[in-house]
Amino acid sequence: MYDKNKIKLAIVDDHPMILEGLKSLLEKDTKFLVFSFTKGTAVIDFIQENKIDVVLLDIVLSDGNGLDFCKIIKQKAPQSIVIALSNQAERSIIFRFLENGGNGYILKNADSLEIIEGIEKALIGDLALSKEVQEIMLRTSVTDFELPRLTKREKQILQAIAKGNTSAEIAEQLFISLITVETHRRNLLQKFKAKNMMELVKIATENQLI
Amino acid sequence: MYDKNKIKLAIVDDHPMILEGLKSLLEKDTKFLVFSFTKGTAVIDFIQENKIDVVLLDIVLSDGNGLDFCKIIKQKAPQSIVIALSNQAERSIIFRFLENGGNGYILKNADSLEIIEGIEKALIGDLALSKEVQEIMLRTSVTDFELPRLTKREKQILQAIAKGNTSAEIAEQLFISLITVETHRRNLLQKFKAKNMMELVKIATENQLI
DNA sequence: TTGTTTCTAATGGTTTACCATGATTTTTTA
DNA sequence: TAAAAAATCATGGTAAACCATTAGAAACAA
């Protein structure tokens, strides 16, 4: 069962179906030994006790997000290779994942060949990026402008706006004047160079700012 | 290879990874013979030439939706069993799928055991419903507010609104009067009993309506 | 402690969104 | 083909969002 020469893989995804399917798929290649996890915290516990070569990590998890887990894994087990395996195709997310030490990013619409090739690339020290991810990263487009950062209050207000609350409602909830809420709205629109709140909320949610 | 006694399964999903994983998983059980498809139209062509026992059908597909494909499959091959295998947990979608002749509905957060049990249940004529699906179906009308359906035009307009377009811009884009756009807005708000468009867009995106 | 940012609040005005109601034409479906 | 559903346009009004500018108080960092 246990074989020192096998590549030890951990897969983290909160869909048991994907987890089992991927495990079954990867273990067809006998050089892989696969451990699977539905929680990010579980895999972090595991890697501290057991040496793992590669972690395939979903970005959206029930107990946190893959960006943070990647950072933690890299702190606790720097020798482990961490590859994102996600539906998240947002440009900024990909960059943030790699910034956090990730060794690759593969979209879930990739096929098994791309995944296996990605793992092998990462094992020899290359970045493992699926085709579509490379395209997204190369997009040098209009969308590529430095995202403003939100203050605590702005985030609070933007979250309320995104829920459908009106300025009056928000003022009441936060015990501040309607005028103040409207000032925050204006500042937000200027910061983001957005035409209206709908556009701003779209940008903010796409970039996980709220 | 071909064995008359094997249960012939078709899996339709637009993620190659899920497709391959599930195929690998199900074929561990040697009584299954699995064919996989990424397009709904492809599986419809296939079942007309080849007898298939069970179709596992995703609801969200690139070339249409599983609700319609289920209906078509049941017309062209009434003996085939059709089971939804989807992330869509919307109560109304589940009912509509079963209305269209579906023999079961399994959520993608189910594990492989639930899927195999579901297939076996459906083969003996029972409804194949995963645990969570049953819970959703039993939810009484308190939590259950039936999601309205969007017409083609409404969907188009709502998508534009969600992007941050104003009514005037949308009118221009679609070559219709500003008044018409505003009428659609009003109808949408009424349909969804929403206070404003921000709330409505939130509901619509959460339920993958747009 | 002194800048800097953030949060707060105000005036006054424009634009856009939302509300109520009604009606014609086109398209879909039974 | 008749009935139903969807898409179109209209009037007239209210509420909310957006725009420009200013400014004091509080929190925070150099």
Short mmCIF file of C-alpha atoms (C1' of nucleotides) in Angstrom, two decimals:
data_model
loop_
_atom_site.label_atom_id
_atom_site.label_comp_id
_atom_site.label_asym_id
_atom_site.label_seq_id
_atom_site.Cartn_x
_atom_site.Cartn_y
_atom_site.Cartn_z
CA MET A 1 0.00 0.00 0.00
CA TYR A 2 2.45 2.62 1.15
CA ASP A 3 5.29 3.13 -1.27
CA LYS A 4 8.08 5.59 -0.77
CA ASN A 5 8.44 6.14 -4.48
CA LYS A 6 4.86 7.17 -5.05
CA ILE A 7 3.94 10.80 -5.44
CA LYS A 8 1.73 11.73 -2.52
CA LEU A 9 -1.16 13.93 -3.58
CA ALA A 10 -3.76 15.68 -1.43
CA ILE A 11 -6.97 16.84 -3.07
CA VAL A 12 -9.13 19.40 -1.29
CA ASP A 13 -12.63 20.04 -2.61
CA ASP A 14 -15.97 20.23 -0.89
CA HIS A 15 -17.78 18.14 -3.48
CA PRO A 16 -17.38 14.45 -2.59
CA MET A 17 -18.21 13.55 -6.17
CA ILE A 18 -15.37 15.56 -7.66
CA LEU A 19 -13.08 14.34 -4.92
CA GLU A 20 -13.81 10.67 -5.52
CA GLY A 21 -13.83 11.04 -9.28
CA LEU A 22 -10.50 12.78 -9.35
CA LYS A 23 -9.00 10.29 -6.92
CA SER A 24 -10.16 7.40 -9.05
CA LEU A 25 -8.83 9.10 -12.15
CA LEU A 26 -5.42 9.97 -10.78
CA GLU A 27 -4.88 6.59 -9.14
CA LYS A 28 -5.20 4.92 -12.53
CA ASP A 29 -1.70 6.25 -12.85
CA THR A 30 -0.04 4.02 -10.29
CA LYS A 31 2.67 6.50 -9.43
CA PHE A 32 0.16 8.62 -7.54
CA LEU A 33 -1.05 8.01 -4.01
CA VAL A 34 -4.09 10.17 -3.36
CA PHE A 35 -5.50 11.51 -0.09
CA SER A 36 -8.71 13.47 -0.23
CA PHE A 37 -10.17 16.17 2.00
CA THR A 38 -13.33 18.19 2.05
CA LYS A 39 -12.05 20.79 4.51
CA GLY A 40 -9.09 23.14 4.20
CA THR A 41 -8.38 22.87 7.91
CA ALA A 42 -8.24 19.08 7.63
CA VAL A 43 -5.52 19.14 5.01
CA ILE A 44 -3.51 21.61 7.06
CA ASP A 45 -3.63 19.28 10.03
CA PHE A 46 -2.61 16.40 7.78
CA ILE A 47 0.40 17.99 6.12
CA GLN A 48 1.93 18.79 9.48
CA GLU A 49 2.11 15.11 10.36
CA ASN A 50 2.61 13.65 6.89
CA LYS A 51 4.87 14.65 4.05
CA ILE A 52 2.82 15.49 1.00
CA ASP A 53 4.29 16.22 -2.40
CA VAL A 54 1.41 18.01 -4.09
CA VAL A 55 -1.79 19.66 -2.85
CA LEU A 56 -4.62 20.27 -5.32
CA LEU A 57 -6.67 22.99 -3.71
CA ASP A 58 -10.11 24.33 -4.59
CA ILE A 59 -10.53 28.09 -4.07
CA VAL A 60 -14.08 28.07 -2.76
CA LEU A 61 -14.29 25.88 0.31
CA SER A 62 -16.87 25.63 3.06
CA ASP A 63 -14.42 26.50 5.83
CA GLY A 64 -12.43 29.29 4.19
CA ASN A 65 -10.84 30.16 0.89
CA GLY A 66 -8.03 28.53 -0.98
CA LEU A 67 -5.99 31.73 -1.11
CA ASP A 68 -5.54 31.74 2.64
CA PHE A 69 -5.07 27.98 2.86
CA CYS A 70 -2.33 28.15 0.24
CA LYS A 71 -0.45 30.70 2.32
CA ILE A 72 -0.78 28.57 5.46
CA ILE A 73 0.32 25.38 3.71
CA LYS A 74 3.38 27.15 2.32
CA GLN A 75 4.27 28.34 5.82
CA LYS A 76 3.87 24.98 7.49
CA ALA A 77 5.21 22.81 4.69
CA PRO A 78 7.26 24.91 2.27
CA GLN A 79 8.43 21.85 0.35
CA SER A 80 4.87 20.95 -0.66
CA ILE A 81 3.68 22.01 -4.09
CA VAL A 82 0.30 23.72 -4.07
CA ILE A 83 -1.83 23.91 -7.21
CA ALA A 84 -5.21 25.58 -7.37
CA LEU A 85 -7.95 23.53 -9.00
CA SER A 86 -10.91 25.82 -9.23
CA ASN A 87 -13.85 27.20 -11.18
CA GLN A 88 -12.71 30.70 -10.23
CA ALA A 89 -11.49 32.29 -13.47
CA GLU A 90 -11.00 35.78 -12.04
CA ARG A 91 -7.73 37.32 -13.10
CA SER A 92 -7.03 38.94 -9.74
CA ILE A 93 -7.69 35.71 -7.87
CA ILE A 94 -5.19 33.82 -9.99
CA PHE A 95 -2.54 36.43 -9.29
CA ARG A 96 -3.32 36.53 -5.61
CA PHE A 97 -3.05 32.75 -5.42
CA LEU A 98 0.38 32.76 -7.05
CA GLU A 99 1.42 35.67 -4.84
CA ASN A 100 0.54 33.52 -1.85
CA GLY A 101 3.07 30.96 -2.99
CA GLY A 102 0.96 28.75 -5.26
CA ASN A 103 2.87 26.67 -7.79
CA GLY A 104 0.10 26.59 -10.34
CA TYR A 105 -3.51 27.25 -11.23
CA ILE A 106 -5.73 24.92 -13.23
CA LEU A 107 -9.35 25.59 -14.10
CA LYS A 108 -11.88 22.86 -13.51
CA ASN A 109 -12.88 22.88 -17.15
CA ALA A 110 -9.48 21.36 -17.91
CA ASP A 111 -9.35 17.65 -18.70
CA SER A 112 -7.43 15.03 -16.77
CA LEU A 113 -4.47 15.20 -19.12
CA GLU A 114 -3.98 18.86 -18.37
CA ILE A 115 -4.14 18.14 -14.66
CA ILE A 116 -1.58 15.35 -14.79
CA GLU A 117 0.69 17.41 -17.00
CA GLY A 118 0.29 20.29 -14.60
CA ILE A 119 1.29 18.16 -11.62
CA GLU A 120 4.34 16.90 -13.48
CA LYS A 121 5.35 20.40 -14.53
CA ALA A 122 5.05 21.65 -10.97
CA LEU A 123 7.12 18.72 -9.69
CA ILE A 124 10.08 19.77 -11.81
CA GLY A 125 9.78 23.33 -10.57
CA ASP A 126 7.73 24.93 -13.33
CA LEU A 127 4.54 26.90 -12.94
CA ALA A 128 1.53 24.71 -13.69
CA LEU A 129 -0.96 26.84 -15.55
CA SER A 130 -3.78 25.45 -17.64
CA LYS A 131 -4.25 26.85 -21.12
CA GLU A 132 -7.20 29.05 -20.24
CA VAL A 133 -5.44 30.36 -17.13
CA GLN A 134 -2.51 31.49 -19.26
CA GLU A 135 -4.87 33.33 -21.56
CA ILE A 136 -6.53 35.06 -18.64
CA MET A 137 -3.19 36.08 -17.17
CA LEU A 138 -2.01 37.53 -20.46
CA ARG A 139 -5.12 39.65 -20.87
CA THR A 140 -3.44 43.06 -20.66
CA SER A 141 -6.76 44.71 -20.96
CA VAL A 142 -8.78 47.64 -19.82
CA THR A 143 -9.95 45.58 -16.87
CA ASP A 144 -6.41 45.57 -15.60
CA PHE A 145 -6.37 48.59 -13.34
CA GLU A 146 -5.18 48.68 -9.80
CA LEU A 147 -8.15 47.98 -7.58
CA PRO A 148 -8.78 50.62 -4.91
CA ARG A 149 -8.89 49.29 -1.41
CA LEU A 150 -11.94 49.67 0.77
CA THR A 151 -11.96 51.17 4.23
CA LYS A 152 -13.79 49.32 6.98
CA ARG A 153 -16.79 51.60 6.78
CA GLU A 154 -16.88 51.58 3.00
CA LYS A 155 -16.86 47.80 2.95
CA GLN A 156 -19.67 47.74 5.48
CA ILE A 157 -21.76 50.14 3.44
CA LEU A 158 -21.00 48.45 0.15
CA GLN A 159 -22.07 45.11 1.56
CA ALA A 160 -25.37 46.63 2.64
CA ILE A 161 -25.86 48.22 -0.77
CA ALA A 162 -25.12 44.89 -2.46
CA LYS A 163 -27.84 43.28 -0.36
CA GLY A 164 -30.33 45.76 -1.78
CA ASN A 165 -30.53 48.17 1.15
CA THR A 166 -31.26 51.80 0.36
CA SER A 167 -29.17 54.66 1.72
CA ALA A 168 -31.89 55.51 4.22
CA GLU A 169 -31.96 51.94 5.53
CA ILE A 170 -28.20 51.83 5.84
CA ALA A 171 -28.14 55.15 7.70
CA GLU A 172 -30.61 53.72 10.18
CA GLN A 173 -28.72 50.45 10.58
CA LEU A 174 -25.39 52.15 11.20
CA PHE A 175 -26.77 55.03 13.26
CA ILE A 176 -25.35 57.66 10.93
CA SER A 177 -26.89 60.38 8.82
CA LEU A 178 -28.35 59.72 5.40
CA ILE A 179 -26.02 62.38 4.12
CA THR A 180 -22.99 60.47 5.37
CA VAL A 181 -24.10 57.33 3.63
CA GLU A 182 -24.51 59.28 0.42
CA THR A 183 -21.06 60.75 0.83
CA HIS A 184 -19.61 57.28 1.16
CA ARG A 185 -21.50 56.25 -1.97
CA ARG A 186 -20.00 59.14 -3.88
CA ASN A 187 -16.49 58.41 -2.65
CA LEU A 188 -16.87 54.78 -3.64
CA LEU A 189 -18.05 55.64 -7.13
CA GLN A 190 -15.13 58.00 -7.61
CA LYS A 191 -12.57 55.57 -6.23
CA PHE A 192 -13.69 52.87 -8.60
CA LYS A 193 -14.49 55.17 -11.49
CA ALA A 194 -17.83 53.41 -11.67
CA LYS A 195 -20.95 54.78 -13.31
CA ASN A 196 -23.33 53.46 -10.71
CA MET A 197 -23.52 51.16 -7.75
CA MET A 198 -24.56 48.16 -9.82
CA GLU A 199 -21.31 48.34 -11.77
CA LEU A 200 -19.32 48.90 -8.60
CA VAL A 201 -20.86 45.95 -6.79
CA LYS A 202 -20.10 43.79 -9.81
CA ILE A 203 -16.44 44.81 -9.76
CA ALA A 204 -16.23 44.39 -6.00
CA THR A 205 -17.81 40.93 -5.93
CA GLU A 206 -15.79 39.70 -8.89
CA ASN A 207 -12.67 40.67 -7.01
CA GLN A 208 -13.93 39.35 -3.69
CA LEU A 209 -13.63 42.74 -2.07
CA ILE A 210 -16.91 42.28 -0.25
CA MET B 1 -15.59 -4.89 -24.56
CA TYR B 2 -19.23 -4.70 -25.45
CA ASP B 3 -21.36 -6.77 -23.17
CA LYS B 4 -25.09 -7.10 -23.50
CA ASN B 5 -25.48 -7.53 -19.78
CA LYS B 6 -23.76 -4.33 -18.85
CA ILE B 7 -25.76 -1.29 -17.89
CA LYS B 8 -25.13 1.38 -20.49
CA LEU B 9 -24.72 4.81 -18.93
CA ALA B 10 -24.40 8.18 -20.63
CA ILE B 11 -22.97 11.08 -18.63
CA VAL B 12 -23.50 14.63 -19.86
CA ASP B 13 -21.53 17.43 -18.25
CA ASP B 14 -19.51 20.26 -19.69
CA HIS B 15 -16.60 19.83 -17.33
CA PRO B 16 -14.22 17.22 -18.76
CA MET B 17 -12.77 16.73 -15.31
CA ILE B 18 -16.07 15.75 -13.73
CA LEU B 19 -16.88 13.64 -16.76
CA GLU B 20 -13.67 11.67 -16.66
CA GLY B 21 -13.67 11.39 -12.91
CA LEU B 22 -17.20 10.06 -12.79
CA LYS B 23 -16.55 7.65 -15.65
CA SER B 24 -13.49 6.31 -13.88
CA LEU B 25 -15.43 6.01 -10.67
CA LEU B 26 -18.47 4.26 -12.12
CA GLU B 27 -16.47 1.87 -14.26
CA LYS B 28 -14.82 0.51 -11.13
CA ASP B 29 -18.14 -1.25 -10.88
CA THR B 30 -17.80 -3.58 -13.84
CA LYS B 31 -21.50 -3.80 -14.49
CA PHE B 32 -21.49 -0.27 -15.90
CA LEU B 33 -20.42 0.73 -19.38
CA VAL B 34 -20.00 4.51 -19.51
CA PHE B 35 -20.24 6.90 -22.44
CA SER B 36 -19.50 10.54 -21.81
CA PHE B 37 -20.63 13.72 -23.52
CA THR B 38 -19.98 17.42 -23.05
CA LYS B 39 -22.91 18.55 -25.20
CA GLY B 40 -26.60 17.90 -24.74
CA THR B 41 -27.12 17.74 -28.48
CA ALA B 42 -24.42 15.08 -28.77
CA VAL B 43 -26.14 12.74 -26.35
CA ILE B 44 -29.44 13.21 -28.14
CA ASP B 45 -27.84 12.17 -31.43
CA PHE B 46 -26.27 9.19 -29.69
CA ILE B 47 -29.37 7.79 -28.01
CA GLN B 48 -31.20 7.70 -31.31
CA GLU B 49 -28.70 5.24 -32.74
CA ASN B 50 -27.74 3.39 -29.56
CA LYS B 51 -29.81 1.99 -26.77
CA ILE B 52 -28.84 3.61 -23.50
CA ASP B 53 -30.17 2.50 -20.14
CA VAL B 54 -29.42 5.54 -18.01
CA VAL B 55 -28.55 9.17 -18.78
CA LEU B 56 -26.92 11.29 -16.06
CA LEU B 57 -27.63 14.83 -17.10
CA ASP B 58 -26.24 18.13 -15.81
CA ILE B 59 -28.72 21.00 -15.74
CA VAL B 60 -26.39 23.80 -16.78
CA LEU B 61 -24.85 22.96 -20.14
CA SER B 62 -23.10 25.10 -22.70
CA ASP B 63 -25.55 24.31 -25.49
CA GLY B 64 -28.84 24.41 -23.62
CA ASN B 65 -30.32 23.32 -20.33
CA GLY B 66 -30.92 19.90 -18.90
CA LEU B 67 -34.63 20.52 -18.42
CA ASP B 68 -35.18 20.76 -22.15
CA PHE B 69 -32.79 17.94 -22.97
CA CYS B 70 -34.61 15.67 -20.53
CA LYS B 71 -37.87 16.31 -22.35
CA ILE B 72 -36.29 15.59 -25.73
CA ILE B 73 -34.57 12.41 -24.55
CA LYS B 74 -37.86 11.14 -23.13
CA GLN B 75 -39.56 11.80 -26.46
CA LYS B 76 -36.92 10.12 -28.58
CA ALA B 77 -36.05 7.28 -26.21
CA PRO B 78 -38.84 6.81 -23.67
CA GLN B 79 -37.27 3.62 -22.30
CA SER B 80 -34.14 5.48 -21.18
CA ILE B 81 -33.90 6.54 -17.58
CA VAL B 82 -32.86 10.16 -17.11
CA ILE B 83 -31.36 11.38 -13.84
CA ALA B 84 -30.29 14.95 -13.19
CA LEU B 85 -26.82 15.35 -11.70
CA SER B 86 -26.47 19.02 -10.93
CA ASN B 87 -25.38 21.80 -8.62
CA GLN B 88 -28.76 23.42 -9.10
CA ALA B 89 -30.54 23.10 -5.74
CA GLU B 90 -33.51 25.26 -6.70
CA ARG B 91 -36.78 23.70 -5.67
CA SER B 92 -38.64 24.80 -8.79
CA ILE B 93 -35.93 23.41 -11.06
CA ILE B 94 -36.15 20.01 -9.42
CA PHE B 95 -39.91 19.91 -9.88
CA ARG B 96 -39.68 21.07 -13.46
CA PHE B 97 -37.10 18.40 -14.22
CA LEU B 98 -39.33 15.67 -12.84
CA GLU B 99 -42.29 17.18 -14.66
CA ASN B 100 -40.31 16.82 -17.88
CA GLY B 101 -40.10 13.09 -17.30
CA GLY B 102 -36.92 12.85 -15.24
CA ASN B 103 -36.52 9.67 -13.17
CA GLY B 104 -34.43 11.27 -10.49
CA TYR B 105 -32.42 14.22 -9.27
CA ILE B 106 -29.08 14.01 -7.50
CA LEU B 107 -27.07 16.99 -6.29
CA LYS B 108 -23.39 17.12 -7.10
CA ASN B 109 -22.51 17.33 -3.44
CA ALA B 110 -23.66 13.72 -3.14
CA ASP B 111 -20.98 11.04 -2.92
CA SER B 112 -20.47 8.18 -5.34
CA LEU B 113 -22.44 5.78 -3.18
CA GLU B 114 -25.52 7.95 -3.43
CA ILE B 115 -25.10 8.15 -7.18
CA ILE B 116 -24.77 4.39 -7.63
CA GLU B 117 -27.69 3.76 -5.29
CA GLY B 118 -29.69 6.31 -7.24
CA ILE B 119 -28.97 4.61 -10.54
CA GLU B 120 -29.99 1.27 -9.10
CA LYS B 121 -33.18 2.69 -7.61
CA ALA B 122 -34.11 4.27 -10.93
CA LEU B 123 -33.45 1.01 -12.77
CA ILE B 124 -36.09 -0.78 -10.71
CA GLY B 125 -38.59 1.98 -11.39
CA ASP B 126 -38.20 4.13 -8.29
CA LEU B 127 -37.51 7.83 -8.18
CA ALA B 128 -33.81 8.47 -7.57
CA LEU B 129 -33.57 11.43 -5.23
CA SER B 130 -30.51 12.27 -3.20
CA LYS B 131 -30.99 13.02 0.47
CA GLU B 132 -30.65 16.76 0.13
CA VAL B 133 -33.00 16.83 -2.86
CA GLN B 134 -35.66 15.11 -0.78
CA GLU B 135 -35.24 17.71 1.92
CA ILE B 136 -35.57 20.52 -0.60
CA MET B 137 -38.69 18.99 -2.09
CA LEU B 138 -40.31 18.61 1.32
CA ARG B 139 -39.61 22.21 2.36
CA THR B 140 -42.96 23.78 3.08
CA SER B 141 -44.03 27.06 1.63
CA VAL B 142 -42.55 29.22 4.43
CA THR B 143 -38.99 29.01 3.25
CA ASP B 144 -40.15 28.25 -0.22
CA PHE B 145 -40.70 31.19 -2.41
CA GLU B 146 -41.08 29.97 -5.90
CA LEU B 147 -38.58 31.68 -8.18
CA PRO B 148 -40.24 33.40 -11.10
CA ARG B 149 -39.06 32.44 -14.56
CA LEU B 150 -37.38 34.99 -16.76
CA THR B 151 -38.41 35.53 -20.34
CA LYS B 152 -35.73 35.86 -23.00
CA ARG B 153 -36.00 39.61 -23.10
CA GLU B 154 -36.14 39.97 -19.33
CA LYS B 155 -33.00 37.91 -18.97
CA GLN B 156 -31.28 40.05 -21.57
CA ILE B 157 -32.26 43.26 -19.82
CA LEU B 158 -31.42 41.96 -16.38
CA GLN B 159 -27.97 40.94 -17.55
CA ALA B 160 -27.39 44.44 -18.87
CA ILE B 161 -28.60 45.98 -15.62
CA ALA B 162 -26.32 43.67 -13.64
CA LYS B 163 -23.40 44.92 -15.73
CA GLY B 164 -24.20 48.46 -14.60
CA ASN B 165 -25.96 49.71 -17.72
CA THR B 166 -28.64 52.35 -17.25
CA SER B 167 -32.09 52.04 -18.76
CA ALA B 168 -31.20 54.59 -21.44
CA GLU B 169 -28.12 52.62 -22.45
CA ILE B 170 -30.07 49.39 -22.60
CA ALA B 171 -32.77 50.99 -24.73
CA GLU B 172 -30.11 52.09 -27.18
CA GLN B 173 -28.36 48.73 -27.22
CA LEU B 174 -31.55 46.79 -27.87
CA PHE B 175 -33.13 49.36 -30.21
CA ILE B 176 -36.21 49.76 -28.05
CA SER B 177 -37.78 52.68 -26.23
CA LEU B 178 -36.61 53.80 -22.81
CA ILE B 179 -40.18 53.36 -21.69
CA THR B 180 -40.13 49.71 -22.67
CA VAL B 181 -36.98 49.08 -20.69
CA GLU B 182 -38.57 50.72 -17.68
CA THR B 183 -41.65 48.59 -18.10
CA HIS B 184 -39.50 45.47 -18.06
CA ARG B 185 -37.77 46.76 -14.94
CA ARG B 186 -41.10 47.20 -13.23
CA ASN B 187 -42.34 43.77 -14.25
CA LEU B 188 -39.14 42.21 -12.98
CA LEU B 189 -39.39 43.96 -9.62
CA GLN B 190 -42.98 42.85 -9.24
CA LYS B 191 -42.29 39.26 -10.30
CA PHE B 192 -39.52 38.93 -7.77
CA LYS B 193 -41.17 41.07 -5.10
CA ALA B 194 -37.86 42.91 -4.89
CA LYS B 195 -37.36 46.39 -3.48
CA ASN B 196 -34.84 47.47 -6.05
CA MET B 197 -32.67 46.13 -8.83
CA MET B 198 -29.70 45.54 -6.57
CA GLU B 199 -31.72 43.07 -4.51
CA LEU B 200 -33.13 41.47 -7.63
CA VAL B 201 -29.74 41.00 -9.25
CA LYS B 202 -28.52 39.42 -6.03
CA ILE B 203 -31.37 36.91 -6.04
CA ALA B 204 -30.95 36.21 -9.75
CA THR B 205 -27.21 35.62 -9.58
CA GLU B 206 -27.46 33.50 -6.45
CA ASN B 207 -29.89 31.28 -8.29
CA GLN B 208 -27.93 31.28 -11.53
CA LEU B 209 -30.81 32.82 -13.42
CA ILE B 210 -28.56 35.18 -15.33
"C1'" DT C 1 2.66 65.69 18.19
"C1'" DT C 2 1.75 66.60 13.74
"C1'" DG C 3 0.28 65.21 9.41
"C1'" DT C 4 -2.84 61.75 6.98
"C1'" DT C 5 -6.63 59.14 6.43
"C1'" DT C 6 -11.21 58.12 7.64
"C1'" DC C 7 -15.67 59.19 9.14
"C1'" DT C 8 -18.90 62.38 9.64
"C1'" DA C 9 -22.19 66.12 7.98
"C1'" DA C 10 -24.10 69.87 5.09
"C1'" DT C 11 -26.34 72.65 0.75
"C1'" DG C 12 -28.55 72.54 -3.50
"C1'" DG C 13 -29.29 70.71 -7.73
"C1'" DT C 14 -29.76 66.88 -11.82
"C1'" DT C 15 -30.59 62.43 -13.34
"C1'" DT C 16 -32.22 57.96 -12.96
"C1'" DA C 17 -35.00 54.61 -10.86
"C1'" DC C 18 -39.33 53.24 -9.20
"C1'" DC C 19 -44.78 53.40 -8.91
"C1'" DA C 20 -49.72 52.91 -10.92
"C1'" DT C 21 -52.25 52.00 -14.84
"C1'" DG C 22 -53.55 51.05 -19.46
"C1'" DA C 23 -53.13 49.50 -24.13
"C1'" DT C 24 -51.41 47.63 -28.77
"C1'" DT C 25 -48.74 44.42 -31.31
"C1'" DT C 26 -46.10 40.30 -31.83
"C1'" DT C 27 -44.95 35.65 -30.67
"C1'" DT C 28 -45.82 31.25 -28.68
"C1'" DT C 29 -48.42 27.36 -27.57
"C1'" DA C 30 -52.47 24.51 -26.91
"C1'" DT D 1 -56.77 29.21 -35.33
"C1'" DA D 2 -57.96 30.91 -30.97
"C1'" DA D 3 -56.11 31.89 -26.48
"C1'" DA D 4 -52.21 33.02 -23.70
"C1'" DA D 5 -47.86 34.99 -22.98
"C1'" DA D 6 -44.42 38.24 -24.13
"C1'" DA D 7 -42.80 42.54 -25.89
"C1'" DT D 8 -43.74 47.01 -27.02
"C1'" DC D 9 -45.02 52.06 -25.95
"C1'" DA D 10 -47.45 55.70 -23.26
"C1'" DT D 11 -48.71 59.43 -19.23
"C1'" DG D 12 -47.69 61.50 -15.05
"C1'" DG D 13 -45.94 61.34 -10.82
"C1'" DT D 14 -42.67 60.19 -6.37
"C1'" DA D 15 -38.51 58.49 -4.39
"C1'" DA D 16 -33.90 57.49 -4.54
"C1'" DA D 17 -29.50 57.86 -6.51
"C1'" DC D 18 -25.92 60.63 -8.30
"C1'" DC D 19 -23.05 65.22 -8.81
"C1'" DA D 20 -20.01 69.21 -6.98
"C1'" DT D 21 -18.05 71.20 -3.19
"C1'" DT D 22 -16.94 72.14 1.48
"C1'" DA D 23 -15.56 71.15 6.13
"C1'" DG D 24 -15.19 69.66 11.15
"C1'" DA D 25 -14.09 65.70 14.21
"C1'" DA D 26 -12.03 61.34 15.18
"C1'" DA D 27 -8.72 57.75 14.53
"C1'" DC D 28 -4.16 56.42 13.28
"C1'" DA D 29 0.60 56.46 12.04
"C1'" DA D 30 5.24 58.82 11.47
#
